[in-house]
Amino acid sequence: MINANTIIYIHDYLTNYFKDLEDPIQPPGIKNRGGIESAASRPDLNPEYDSHYLKGAALFHSIINNHPFHNGNKRTALLSTIYYLGEFGILIERCSDEELYEFTRRVAAHEICKNRNDEVFIIAEQLEKFSRTQSKGDRPLKFRKLEAILNEFGFILVDYGKVCKVRDQNTNKTIKGVTVKKKGKNGKEDFDPQYISKLRKLLELTPENGIDSMRFYGEEGISEDLNNFMKIRIEVMKKLAKT
């Protein structure tokens, strides 16, 4: 699941994106860190939120209503939700900019339904209507970069000639059935995205296990995604800045 640091990163990204535009996020920054932590944890605390759409809806609803930032809460909520769903191959593409803007405005104004207890479920239904699915792609990595990432998660690559075995630092045991090939001479050739995706699943380093792109790849793992999302939905973000 998305964590508080990722939400803050997205807010900072939006602050930098809009700083020289007509409607900057002013003042920027955190007003209530607890509200961010609450928004990040809420989707996993309620057993009723048993789908990606419901979890995304809870995240969206919480950031908007907690007002954890001085400004830009609606924009941060929308981009955080788009990013979260995108991690699972869910793309909000089956709606116009006007539909997505009006949907976000109505959620913020509590106009989405009569009973506020139903808001998250109504939001989830709408997100599903707005979405299509496709496989989420990973990124190519060189051997040394992959090794460094795995080290961050407590895995050590042990050289066995043409392949490396993977050792869990916590147990000091080699993981059965998991090896890492040395791509090219001296391991300098890129691993392709399909290989990285398979390895992440074997080591349980996927969004389903709480490891999203930002946690796995670092800031470079999220900035490219956010840039792509903003290219598609910049008009929505500009309009939200005026409400």
Coordinates of N, CA and C in Angstrom, one line a residue:
M1 N 0.8 -1.2 0.0 CA 0.0 0.0 0.0 C 0.9 1.2 0.0
I2 N 0.4 2.3 -0.5 CA 1.1 3.6 -0.5 C 1.3 4.0 0.9
N3 N 2.5 4.6 1.2 CA 2.7 5.1 2.6 C 2.8 6.6 2.7
A4 N 2.9 7.1 3.9 CA 2.9 8.5 4.1 C 4.0 9.3 3.4
N5 N 5.2 8.7 3.3 CA 6.3 9.4 2.7 C 6.0 9.5 1.2
T6 N 5.3 8.5 0.6 CA 5.0 8.6 -0.8 C 4.0 9.7 -1.1
I7 N 3.0 9.8 -0.2 CA 2.0 10.9 -0.3 C 2.7 12.3 -0.2
I8 N 3.6 12.4 0.7 CA 4.3 13.7 0.9 C 5.2 14.0 -0.4
Y9 N 5.8 12.9 -0.9 CA 6.6 13.1 -2.1 C 5.7 13.6 -3.3
I10 N 4.5 13.0 -3.4 CA 3.6 13.5 -4.4 C 3.1 14.9 -4.2
H11 N 2.9 15.3 -3.0 CA 2.5 16.7 -2.7 C 3.7 17.6 -3.1
D12 N 4.9 17.2 -2.7 CA 6.1 18.0 -3.1 C 6.3 18.1 -4.6
Y13 N 6.0 17.0 -5.3 CA 6.1 17.0 -6.7 C 5.2 18.0 -7.3
L14 N 3.9 18.0 -6.8 CA 2.9 18.9 -7.4 C 3.3 20.4 -7.0
T15 N 3.9 20.6 -5.9 CA 4.3 21.9 -5.5 C 5.3 22.4 -6.5
N16 N 6.3 21.6 -6.8 CA 7.3 22.0 -7.8 C 6.7 22.2 -9.2
Y17 N 5.8 21.3 -9.5 CA 5.2 21.3 -10.9 C 4.4 22.6 -11.1
F18 N 3.7 23.1 -10.1 CA 2.9 24.3 -10.2 C 3.5 25.6 -9.8
K19 N 4.8 25.6 -9.3 CA 5.3 26.7 -8.7 C 5.4 27.9 -9.6
D20 N 5.6 27.7 -10.9 CA 5.7 28.8 -11.9 C 4.5 28.9 -12.8
L21 N 3.4 28.2 -12.4 CA 2.2 28.3 -13.2 C 1.2 29.3 -12.5
E22 N 0.0 29.4 -13.1 CA -0.9 30.5 -12.7 C -1.4 30.2 -11.2
D23 N -1.6 29.0 -10.9 CA -2.1 28.6 -9.5 C -1.2 27.7 -8.8
P24 N -0.1 28.3 -8.2 CA 0.8 27.5 -7.4 C 0.2 27.0 -6.1
I25 N 0.7 26.0 -5.6 CA 0.3 25.5 -4.3 C 0.9 26.4 -3.2
Q26 N 0.1 27.3 -2.7 CA 0.6 28.3 -1.8 C -0.4 28.6 -0.7
P27 N 0.0 28.4 0.6 CA 1.4 27.9 1.0 C 1.4 26.4 0.8
P28 N 2.6 25.8 0.5 CA 2.8 24.4 0.4 C 3.1 23.8 1.8
G29 N 3.3 22.5 1.8 CA 3.8 21.8 3.0 C 2.8 21.1 3.8
I30 N 3.3 20.5 4.8 CA 2.4 19.6 5.7 C 1.8 20.5 6.8
K31 N 0.5 20.3 7.0 CA -0.2 21.0 8.1 C -0.4 20.0 9.3
N32 N -0.7 18.7 8.9 CA -0.9 17.7 9.9 C -0.4 16.4 9.5
R33 N 0.8 16.0 10.0 CA 1.4 14.8 9.6 C 0.5 13.6 10.0
G34 N -0.2 13.7 11.1 CA -1.1 12.6 11.5 C -2.2 12.4 10.5
G35 N -2.7 13.4 9.8 CA -3.7 13.2 8.8 C -3.2 12.5 7.6
I36 N -1.9 12.6 7.3 CA -1.3 11.9 6.2 C -1.1 10.4 6.6
E37 N -0.6 10.2 7.8 CA -0.4 8.8 8.3 C -1.8 8.1 8.3
S38 N -2.8 8.8 8.8 CA -4.2 8.2 8.8 C -4.7 7.8 7.4
A39 N -4.4 8.7 6.5 CA -4.9 8.5 5.1 C -4.2 7.3 4.5
A40 N -2.9 7.1 4.8 CA -2.1 6.0 4.3 C -2.5 4.7 4.9
S41 N -2.9 4.7 6.2 CA -3.1 3.4 6.9 C -4.6 3.0 6.7
R42 N -5.5 3.9 6.5 CA -6.9 3.6 6.5 C -7.3 2.5 5.6
P43 N -6.8 2.5 4.3 CA -7.3 1.4 3.4 C -7.0 0.0 3.9
D44 N -6.0 -0.2 4.7 CA -5.7 -1.5 5.1 C -6.3 -1.9 6.5
L45 N -6.9 -0.9 7.2 CA -7.4 -1.1 8.5 C -8.9 -1.6 8.5
N46 N -9.6 -1.4 7.4 CA -11.0 -1.8 7.3 C -11.1 -3.0 6.4
P47 N -11.5 -4.1 7.0 CA -11.6 -5.4 6.2 C -12.7 -5.3 5.1
E48 N -13.6 -4.3 5.2 CA -14.5 -4.1 4.1 C -13.9 -3.6 2.8
Y49 N -12.7 -3.0 2.9 CA -12.0 -2.4 1.8 C -11.2 -3.6 1.2
D50 N -11.8 -4.4 0.5 CA -11.2 -5.7 0.0 C -10.9 -5.7 -1.5
S51 N -10.8 -4.6 -2.1 CA -10.4 -4.5 -3.5 C -9.5 -3.3 -3.7
H52 N -8.8 -3.3 -4.8 CA -7.9 -2.1 -5.1 C -8.8 -0.8 -5.2
Y53 N -10.0 -1.0 -5.8 CA -10.8 0.2 -6.0 C -11.3 0.8 -4.6
L54 N -11.7 -0.1 -3.7 CA -12.1 0.4 -2.4 C -10.9 1.0 -1.6
K55 N -9.8 0.3 -1.7 CA -8.6 0.9 -1.0 C -8.2 2.2 -1.6
G56 N -8.2 2.3 -2.9 CA -8.0 3.6 -3.6 C -9.0 4.7 -3.2
A57 N -10.2 4.3 -3.1 CA -11.3 5.2 -2.7 C -11.1 5.7 -1.3
A58 N -10.7 4.8 -0.4 CA -10.4 5.2 1.0 C -9.3 6.2 1.1
L59 N -8.2 5.9 0.3 CA -7.1 6.9 0.2 C -7.5 8.2 -0.3
F60 N -8.2 8.2 -1.4 CA -8.7 9.5 -2.0 C -9.6 10.3 -1.0
H61 N -10.6 9.6 -0.4 CA -11.5 10.2 0.5 C -10.8 10.8 1.7
S62 N -9.8 10.0 2.2 CA -9.1 10.5 3.5 C -8.2 11.7 3.2
I63 N -7.4 11.7 2.1 CA -6.6 12.9 1.9 C -7.4 14.1 1.7
I64 N -8.5 14.0 0.9 CA -9.3 15.2 0.7 C -10.0 15.7 2.0
N65 N -10.5 14.8 2.8 CA -11.2 15.2 4.0 C -10.3 15.5 5.2
N66 N -9.1 14.9 5.3 CA -8.2 15.2 6.4 C -7.5 16.5 6.3
H67 N -7.5 17.1 5.0 CA -6.8 18.3 4.8 C -5.4 18.4 5.5
P68 N -4.6 17.4 5.2 CA -3.3 17.3 5.9 C -2.2 18.3 5.4
F69 N -2.5 18.9 4.2 CA -1.5 19.9 3.7 C -2.1 21.3 3.8
H70 N -1.3 22.3 3.8 CA -1.8 23.6 3.8 C -2.7 24.0 2.6
N71 N -2.3 23.4 1.5 CA -3.0 23.7 0.2 C -2.7 22.5 -0.7
G72 N -3.5 22.4 -1.8 CA -3.3 21.4 -2.8 C -3.8 20.0 -2.4
N73 N -4.7 19.9 -1.4 CA -5.2 18.6 -0.9 C -5.9 17.8 -2.0
K74 N -6.8 18.5 -2.8 CA -7.5 17.8 -3.8 C -6.6 17.2 -4.9
R75 N -5.7 18.0 -5.3 CA -4.7 17.6 -6.3 C -3.8 16.5 -5.8
T76 N -3.4 16.6 -4.6 CA -2.6 15.5 -4.0 C -3.4 14.2 -3.8
A77 N -4.7 14.3 -3.4 CA -5.5 13.2 -3.3 C -5.7 12.5 -4.6
L78 N -6.0 13.3 -5.7 CA -6.2 12.7 -7.0 C -5.0 12.0 -7.5
L79 N -3.8 12.7 -7.5 CA -2.6 12.1 -8.1 C -2.2 10.9 -7.2
S80 N -2.3 10.9 -5.9 CA -2.0 9.8 -5.1 C -2.8 8.6 -5.4
T81 N -4.1 8.8 -5.7 CA -5.0 7.7 -6.0 C -4.7 7.2 -7.4
I82 N -4.4 8.0 -8.4 CA -4.0 7.6 -9.7 C -2.7 6.8 -9.7
Y83 N -1.8 7.2 -8.9 CA -0.5 6.5 -8.7 C -0.8 5.2 -8.0
Y84 N -1.5 5.1 -7.0 CA -1.8 3.9 -6.2 C -2.4 2.9 -7.2
L85 N -3.5 3.2 -7.9 CA -4.2 2.3 -8.8 C -3.3 1.9 -9.9
G86 N -2.5 2.8 -10.4 CA -1.5 2.5 -11.5 C -0.5 1.4 -11.1
E87 N -0.2 1.3 -9.8 CA 0.7 0.3 -9.4 C 0.2 -1.1 -9.6
F88 N -1.2 -1.2 -9.7 CA -1.8 -2.5 -9.9 C -2.4 -2.6 -11.3
G89 N -1.9 -1.8 -12.2 CA -2.3 -1.8 -13.6 C -3.7 -1.3 -13.9
I90 N -4.2 -0.5 -13.0 CA -5.5 0.2 -13.1 C -5.3 1.6 -13.5
L91 N -5.8 1.9 -14.7 CA -5.6 3.3 -15.3 C -6.9 4.0 -15.4
I92 N -6.9 5.2 -14.9 CA -8.1 6.0 -14.9 C -8.2 6.8 -16.3
E93 N -8.7 6.1 -17.2 CA -8.7 6.6 -18.6 C -10.1 6.7 -19.3
R94 N -11.1 6.1 -18.7 CA -12.4 6.0 -19.3 C -13.3 7.2 -18.8
C95 N -12.8 8.3 -18.7 CA -13.6 9.5 -18.4 C -12.9 10.7 -18.9
S96 N -13.7 11.8 -19.1 CA -13.1 13.0 -19.7 C -12.5 13.8 -18.5
D97 N -11.7 14.8 -18.9 CA -11.2 15.7 -17.8 C -12.3 16.4 -17.0
E98 N -13.4 16.8 -17.7 CA -14.5 17.4 -17.0 C -15.1 16.4 -16.0
E99 N -15.3 15.2 -16.4 CA -15.9 14.2 -15.5 C -15.1 13.9 -14.3
L100 N -13.7 13.9 -14.5 CA -12.8 13.6 -13.4 C -12.8 14.8 -12.4
Y101 N -12.8 16.0 -13.0 CA -12.8 17.2 -12.2 C -14.0 17.3 -11.4
E102 N -15.2 17.1 -12.0 CA -16.5 17.2 -11.3 C -16.6 16.1 -10.2
F103 N -16.1 14.9 -10.5 CA -16.1 13.9 -9.5 C -15.3 14.3 -8.3
T104 N -14.1 14.8 -8.5 CA -13.2 15.2 -7.4 C -13.9 16.3 -6.6
R105 N -14.4 17.3 -7.3 CA -15.1 18.4 -6.6 C -16.2 18.0 -5.8
R106 N -17.0 17.0 -6.3 CA -18.2 16.6 -5.5 C -17.8 15.7 -4.3
V107 N -16.7 15.0 -4.4 CA -16.2 14.2 -3.3 C -15.8 15.2 -2.2
A108 N -15.0 16.2 -2.6 CA -14.6 17.2 -1.6 C -15.7 18.0 -0.9
A109 N -16.8 18.2 -1.7 CA -18.0 18.9 -1.2 C -19.0 18.0 -0.5
H110 N -18.7 16.7 -0.4 CA -19.6 15.7 0.2 C -21.0 15.7 -0.6
E111 N -20.9 15.8 -1.9 CA -22.0 15.8 -2.8 C -22.2 14.5 -3.5
I112 N -21.3 13.5 -3.2 CA -21.3 12.3 -4.0 C -22.4 11.4 -3.7
C113 N -23.0 11.5 -2.4 CA -24.2 10.7 -2.0 C -24.8 11.3 -0.8
K114 N -26.0 10.9 -0.4 CA -26.7 11.5 0.7 C -26.1 11.1 2.1
N115 N -25.7 9.8 2.2 CA -25.2 9.3 3.4 C -23.7 9.3 3.4
R116 N -23.0 10.0 4.3 CA -21.6 10.1 4.3 C -20.9 8.8 4.5
N117 N -21.6 7.9 5.2 CA -21.1 6.5 5.5 C -20.9 5.7 4.2
D118 N -21.6 6.1 3.2 CA -21.5 5.4 1.9 C -20.5 6.0 0.9
E119 N -19.9 7.1 1.3 CA -19.0 7.8 0.3 C -17.9 7.0 -0.2
V120 N -17.2 6.2 0.6 CA -16.0 5.4 0.1 C -16.5 4.4 -0.9
F121 N -17.6 3.8 -0.7 CA -18.2 2.7 -1.6 C -18.6 3.3 -2.9
I122 N -19.2 4.5 -2.9 CA -19.7 5.2 -4.1 C -18.4 5.7 -4.9
I123 N -17.4 6.2 -4.2 CA -16.2 6.6 -4.9 C -15.6 5.4 -5.6
A124 N -15.5 4.2 -4.9 CA -14.9 3.0 -5.5 C -15.7 2.6 -6.7
E125 N -17.0 2.7 -6.7 CA -17.8 2.3 -7.9 C -17.4 3.2 -9.1
Q126 N -17.3 4.5 -8.8 CA -17.0 5.5 -9.8 C -15.6 5.3 -10.4
L127 N -14.6 5.0 -9.5 CA -13.2 4.8 -9.9 C -13.2 3.6 -10.9
E128 N -14.0 2.5 -10.5 CA -14.0 1.3 -11.4 C -14.6 1.7 -12.8
K129 N -15.7 2.5 -12.8 CA -16.3 2.9 -14.1 C -15.3 3.7 -14.9
F130 N -14.4 4.5 -14.2 CA -13.5 5.4 -14.9 C -12.3 4.6 -15.4
S131 N -12.1 3.4 -15.1 CA -10.8 2.7 -15.2 C -10.8 1.6 -16.3
R132 N -9.6 1.3 -16.7 CA -9.3 0.1 -17.5 C -8.1 -0.5 -16.9
T133 N -7.8 -1.8 -17.2 CA -6.7 -2.5 -16.6 C -5.7 -2.9 -17.7
Q134 N -4.4 -2.9 -17.3 CA -3.4 -3.4 -18.1 C -2.2 -3.8 -17.2
S135 N -1.3 -4.7 -17.7 CA -0.2 -5.1 -16.8 C 0.7 -3.9 -16.5
K136 N 1.1 -3.8 -15.2 CA 2.0 -2.8 -14.8 C 3.4 -3.3 -15.1
G137 N 4.2 -2.4 -15.8 CA 5.5 -2.8 -16.3 C 6.6 -2.4 -15.3
D138 N 7.6 -3.2 -15.2 CA 8.8 -2.8 -14.4 C 9.8 -2.1 -15.3
R139 N 11.0 -1.8 -14.7 CA 12.0 -1.1 -15.4 C 13.2 -1.9 -15.6
P140 N 14.0 -1.7 -16.7 CA 15.2 -2.4 -16.9 C 16.2 -2.0 -15.8
L141 N 17.1 -2.9 -15.4 CA 18.1 -2.6 -14.4 C 19.4 -3.3 -14.7
K142 N 20.5 -2.6 -14.4 CA 21.8 -3.3 -14.5 C 22.1 -4.1 -13.2
F143 N 23.0 -5.0 -13.3 CA 23.3 -5.9 -12.2 C 23.6 -5.2 -10.9
R144 N 24.5 -4.2 -11.0 CA 24.9 -3.5 -9.7 C 23.7 -2.8 -9.1
K145 N 22.9 -2.2 -9.9 CA 21.7 -1.5 -9.4 C 20.7 -2.4 -8.7
L146 N 20.5 -3.6 -9.4 CA 19.6 -4.6 -8.9 C 20.2 -5.1 -7.5
E147 N 21.5 -5.3 -7.5 CA 22.1 -5.8 -6.3 C 21.9 -4.8 -5.1
A148 N 22.1 -3.6 -5.4 CA 22.0 -2.5 -4.4 C 20.5 -2.5 -3.9
I149 N 19.5 -2.6 -4.8 CA 18.1 -2.6 -4.4 C 17.8 -3.7 -3.5
L150 N 18.3 -4.9 -3.9 CA 18.0 -6.1 -3.1 C 18.7 -6.0 -1.7
N151 N 19.9 -5.4 -1.7 CA 20.5 -5.2 -0.4 C 19.7 -4.4 0.6
E152 N 19.0 -3.4 0.0 CA 18.1 -2.5 0.8 C 17.0 -3.3 1.5
F153 N 16.6 -4.4 0.8 CA 15.5 -5.2 1.4 C 16.0 -6.5 2.1
G154 N 17.3 -6.5 2.4 CA 17.8 -7.5 3.2 C 18.2 -8.8 2.5
F155 N 18.5 -8.7 1.2 CA 18.9 -9.8 0.4 C 20.3 -9.6 -0.1
I156 N 21.1 -10.7 -0.1 CA 22.5 -10.6 -0.6 C 22.7 -11.6 -1.7
L157 N 23.3 -11.1 -2.8 CA 23.6 -12.0 -3.9 C 25.0 -12.6 -3.7
V158 N 24.9 -14.0 -3.8 CA 26.1 -14.7 -3.5 C 26.6 -15.3 -4.9
D159 N 27.8 -15.0 -5.3 CA 28.4 -15.4 -6.6 C 28.6 -16.9 -6.7
Y160 N 27.9 -17.5 -7.7 CA 28.1 -18.9 -8.0 C 28.5 -19.1 -9.5
G161 N 29.4 -18.3 -9.9 CA 29.8 -18.4 -11.3 C 28.9 -17.6 -12.3
K162 N 28.1 -18.4 -13.1 CA 27.2 -17.7 -14.1 C 26.0 -17.2 -13.4
V163 N 25.7 -17.6 -12.2 CA 24.5 -17.1 -11.5 C 24.9 -16.7 -10.1
C164 N 24.0 -15.9 -9.5 CA 24.1 -15.6 -8.1 C 22.9 -16.2 -7.3
K165 N 23.1 -16.8 -6.2 CA 22.0 -17.2 -5.4 C 21.7 -16.1 -4.4
V166 N 20.5 -16.1 -3.9 CA 20.0 -15.0 -3.1 C 19.9 -15.5 -1.6
R167 N 20.6 -14.8 -0.8 CA 20.6 -15.1 0.7 C 19.8 -14.1 1.4
D168 N 18.9 -14.5 2.3 CA 18.2 -13.7 3.2 C 19.0 -13.3 4.4
Q169 N 19.3 -12.0 4.6 CA 20.2 -11.6 5.7 C 19.5 -11.9 7.1
N170 N 18.2 -11.9 7.1 CA 17.6 -12.1 8.4 C 17.7 -13.5 8.9
T171 N 17.7 -14.5 8.0 CA 17.8 -15.9 8.3 C 19.1 -16.5 8.0
N172 N 19.9 -15.7 7.2 CA 21.2 -16.2 6.7 C 21.1 -17.5 5.9
K173 N 19.9 -17.7 5.3 CA 19.7 -18.9 4.5 C 19.5 -18.5 3.0
T174 N 20.0 -19.4 2.1 CA 19.8 -19.2 0.7 C 18.3 -19.5 0.4
I175 N 17.7 -18.7 -0.5 CA 16.3 -18.9 -0.8 C 16.2 -19.9 -2.0
K176 N 15.5 -21.0 -1.7 CA 15.5 -22.0 -2.7 C 14.7 -21.6 -3.9
G177 N 15.2 -22.0 -5.1 CA 14.5 -21.7 -6.3 C 14.6 -20.3 -6.9
V178 N 15.5 -19.5 -6.2 CA 15.6 -18.1 -6.7 C 17.1 -17.9 -7.0
T179 N 17.4 -17.6 -8.3 CA 18.8 -17.2 -8.7 C 18.7 -16.0 -9.5
V180 N 19.8 -15.3 -9.6 CA 19.9 -14.1 -10.4 C 21.1 -14.3 -11.4
K181 N 20.7 -14.3 -12.7 CA 21.7 -14.5 -13.8 C 22.6 -13.2 -13.9
K182 N 23.8 -13.5 -14.4 CA 24.7 -12.3 -14.7 C 24.5 -12.0 -16.2
K183 N 23.9 -10.9 -16.4 CA 23.6 -10.5 -17.8 C 24.8 -9.9 -18.5
G184 N 25.3 -10.6 -19.6 CA 26.3 -10.0 -20.4 C 27.7 -10.1 -19.7
K185 N 28.7 -9.7 -20.4 CA 30.1 -9.7 -19.8 C 30.2 -8.9 -18.6
N186 N 30.7 -9.4 -17.5 CA 30.9 -8.8 -16.2 C 29.5 -8.2 -15.7
G187 N 28.4 -8.8 -16.1 CA 27.2 -8.4 -15.6 C 26.7 -7.0 -15.9
K188 N 27.1 -6.5 -17.1 CA 26.8 -5.1 -17.4 C 25.6 -4.9 -18.3
E189 N 25.0 -6.0 -18.8 CA 23.8 -5.9 -19.6 C 22.6 -5.7 -18.8
D190 N 21.6 -5.0 -19.3 CA 20.4 -4.8 -18.5 C 19.6 -6.0 -18.3
F191 N 19.0 -6.2 -17.2 CA 17.9 -7.2 -17.0 C 16.6 -6.5 -17.6
D192 N 15.9 -7.3 -18.3 CA 14.7 -6.7 -18.9 C 13.6 -6.6 -17.9
P193 N 12.5 -5.8 -18.1 CA 11.5 -5.6 -17.2 C 10.7 -6.9 -16.8
Q194 N 10.6 -7.8 -17.7 CA 9.9 -9.0 -17.4 C 10.6 -9.8 -16.4
Y195 N 12.0 -9.8 -16.5 CA 12.8 -10.6 -15.5 C 12.7 -9.9 -14.1
I196 N 12.8 -8.6 -14.1 CA 12.6 -7.9 -12.8 C 11.3 -8.2 -12.2
S197 N 10.2 -8.1 -13.0 CA 8.9 -8.4 -12.5 C 8.8 -9.8 -11.8
K198 N 9.4 -10.8 -12.5 CA 9.3 -12.2 -12.0 C 10.1 -12.3 -10.7
L199 N 11.3 -11.6 -10.6 CA 12.1 -11.7 -9.4 C 11.4 -11.0 -8.3
R200 N 10.8 -9.9 -8.5 CA 10.0 -9.2 -7.4 C 8.9 -10.1 -6.9
K201 N 8.2 -10.8 -7.7 CA 7.2 -11.7 -7.3 C 7.8 -12.8 -6.4
L202 N 8.9 -13.4 -6.9 CA 9.5 -14.5 -6.1 C 10.0 -14.1 -4.7
L203 N 10.5 -12.8 -4.7 CA 11.0 -12.3 -3.4 C 9.9 -11.5 -2.6
E204 N 8.7 -11.5 -3.1 CA 7.6 -10.8 -2.5 C 7.9 -9.3 -2.3
L205 N 8.4 -8.7 -3.3 CA 8.7 -7.3 -3.3 C 7.8 -6.5 -4.3
T206 N 6.5 -6.8 -4.2 CA 5.5 -6.2 -5.2 C 4.6 -5.3 -4.4
P207 N 3.8 -4.5 -5.2 CA 2.8 -3.7 -4.5 C 1.8 -4.5 -3.6
E208 N 1.5 -5.7 -4.0 CA 0.6 -6.6 -3.2 C 1.2 -6.9 -1.8
N209 N 2.5 -6.8 -1.8 CA 3.3 -7.0 -0.5 C 3.7 -5.7 0.2
G210 N 3.1 -4.6 -0.3 CA 3.4 -3.3 0.3 C 4.7 -2.6 -0.3
I211 N 5.2 -3.1 -1.4 CA 6.5 -2.5 -1.9 C 6.1 -1.9 -3.3
D212 N 5.8 -0.6 -3.3 CA 5.4 0.0 -4.6 C 6.7 0.5 -5.3
S213 N 6.5 1.2 -6.4 CA 7.6 1.6 -7.2 C 8.6 2.5 -6.5
M214 N 8.0 3.4 -5.7 CA 8.9 4.3 -5.0 C 9.8 3.6 -4.0
R215 N 9.2 2.6 -3.3 CA 10.0 1.9 -2.3 C 11.0 1.0 -3.0
F216 N 10.7 0.4 -4.1 CA 11.6 -0.5 -4.8 C 12.7 0.2 -5.6
Y217 N 12.3 1.2 -6.4 CA 13.2 1.9 -7.3 C 13.8 3.2 -6.7
G218 N 13.2 3.7 -5.6 CA 13.5 5.0 -5.1 C 12.7 6.1 -5.8
E219 N 13.1 7.3 -5.6 CA 12.4 8.5 -6.2 C 12.3 8.4 -7.7
E220 N 13.3 7.8 -8.4 CA 13.3 7.7 -9.8 C 12.2 6.8 -10.3
G221 N 11.8 5.9 -9.4 CA 10.7 4.9 -9.7 C 9.3 5.5 -9.7
I222 N 9.2 6.7 -9.1 CA 7.8 7.3 -9.0 C 7.8 8.6 -9.9
S223 N 8.9 9.3 -10.1 CA 8.9 10.6 -10.8 C 8.4 10.4 -12.3
E224 N 8.9 9.3 -12.9 CA 8.5 9.0 -14.3 C 7.0 8.8 -14.4
D225 N 6.5 8.0 -13.5 CA 5.1 7.7 -13.5 C 4.2 9.0 -13.3
L226 N 4.7 9.8 -12.3 CA 3.9 11.1 -12.1 C 4.0 12.0 -13.3
N227 N 5.1 12.1 -13.9 CA 5.2 12.9 -15.1 C 4.2 12.4 -16.2
N228 N 4.1 11.1 -16.4 CA 3.2 10.6 -17.4 C 1.7 10.8 -17.0
F229 N 1.4 10.7 -15.7 CA 0.0 10.9 -15.3 C -0.3 12.4 -15.5
M230 N 0.6 13.3 -15.2 CA 0.3 14.7 -15.3 C 0.1 15.1 -16.7
K231 N 0.8 14.5 -17.7 CA 0.7 14.8 -19.1 C -0.8 14.5 -19.5
I232 N -1.3 13.5 -19.0 CA -2.7 13.0 -19.3 C -3.7 13.9 -18.7
R233 N -3.5 14.3 -17.4 CA -4.5 14.9 -16.6 C -4.2 16.3 -16.1
I234 N -3.3 17.0 -16.8 CA -2.9 18.4 -16.4 C -4.1 19.3 -16.4
E235 N -5.1 19.2 -17.3 CA -6.2 20.1 -17.3 C -7.1 20.0 -16.1
V236 N -7.2 18.7 -15.6 CA -8.0 18.5 -14.4 C -7.3 19.1 -13.2
M237 N -6.0 19.0 -13.1 CA -5.2 19.5 -12.0 C -5.3 21.1 -12.0
K238 N -5.2 21.7 -13.2 CA -5.3 23.1 -13.3 C -6.7 23.6 -12.8
K239 N -7.7 22.9 -13.2 CA -9.0 23.3 -12.8 C -9.3 23.1 -11.3
L240 N -8.7 22.0 -10.8 CA -8.8 21.8 -9.3 C -8.1 22.9 -8.5
A241 N -7.1 23.5 -9.1 CA -6.3 24.5 -8.4 C -7.2 25.8 -8.2
K242 N -8.2 25.9 -9.0 CA -9.1 27.1 -8.9 C -10.3 26.9 -8.0
T243 N -10.4 25.7 -7.4 CA -11.6 25.4 -6.5 C -11.2 25.2 -5.1

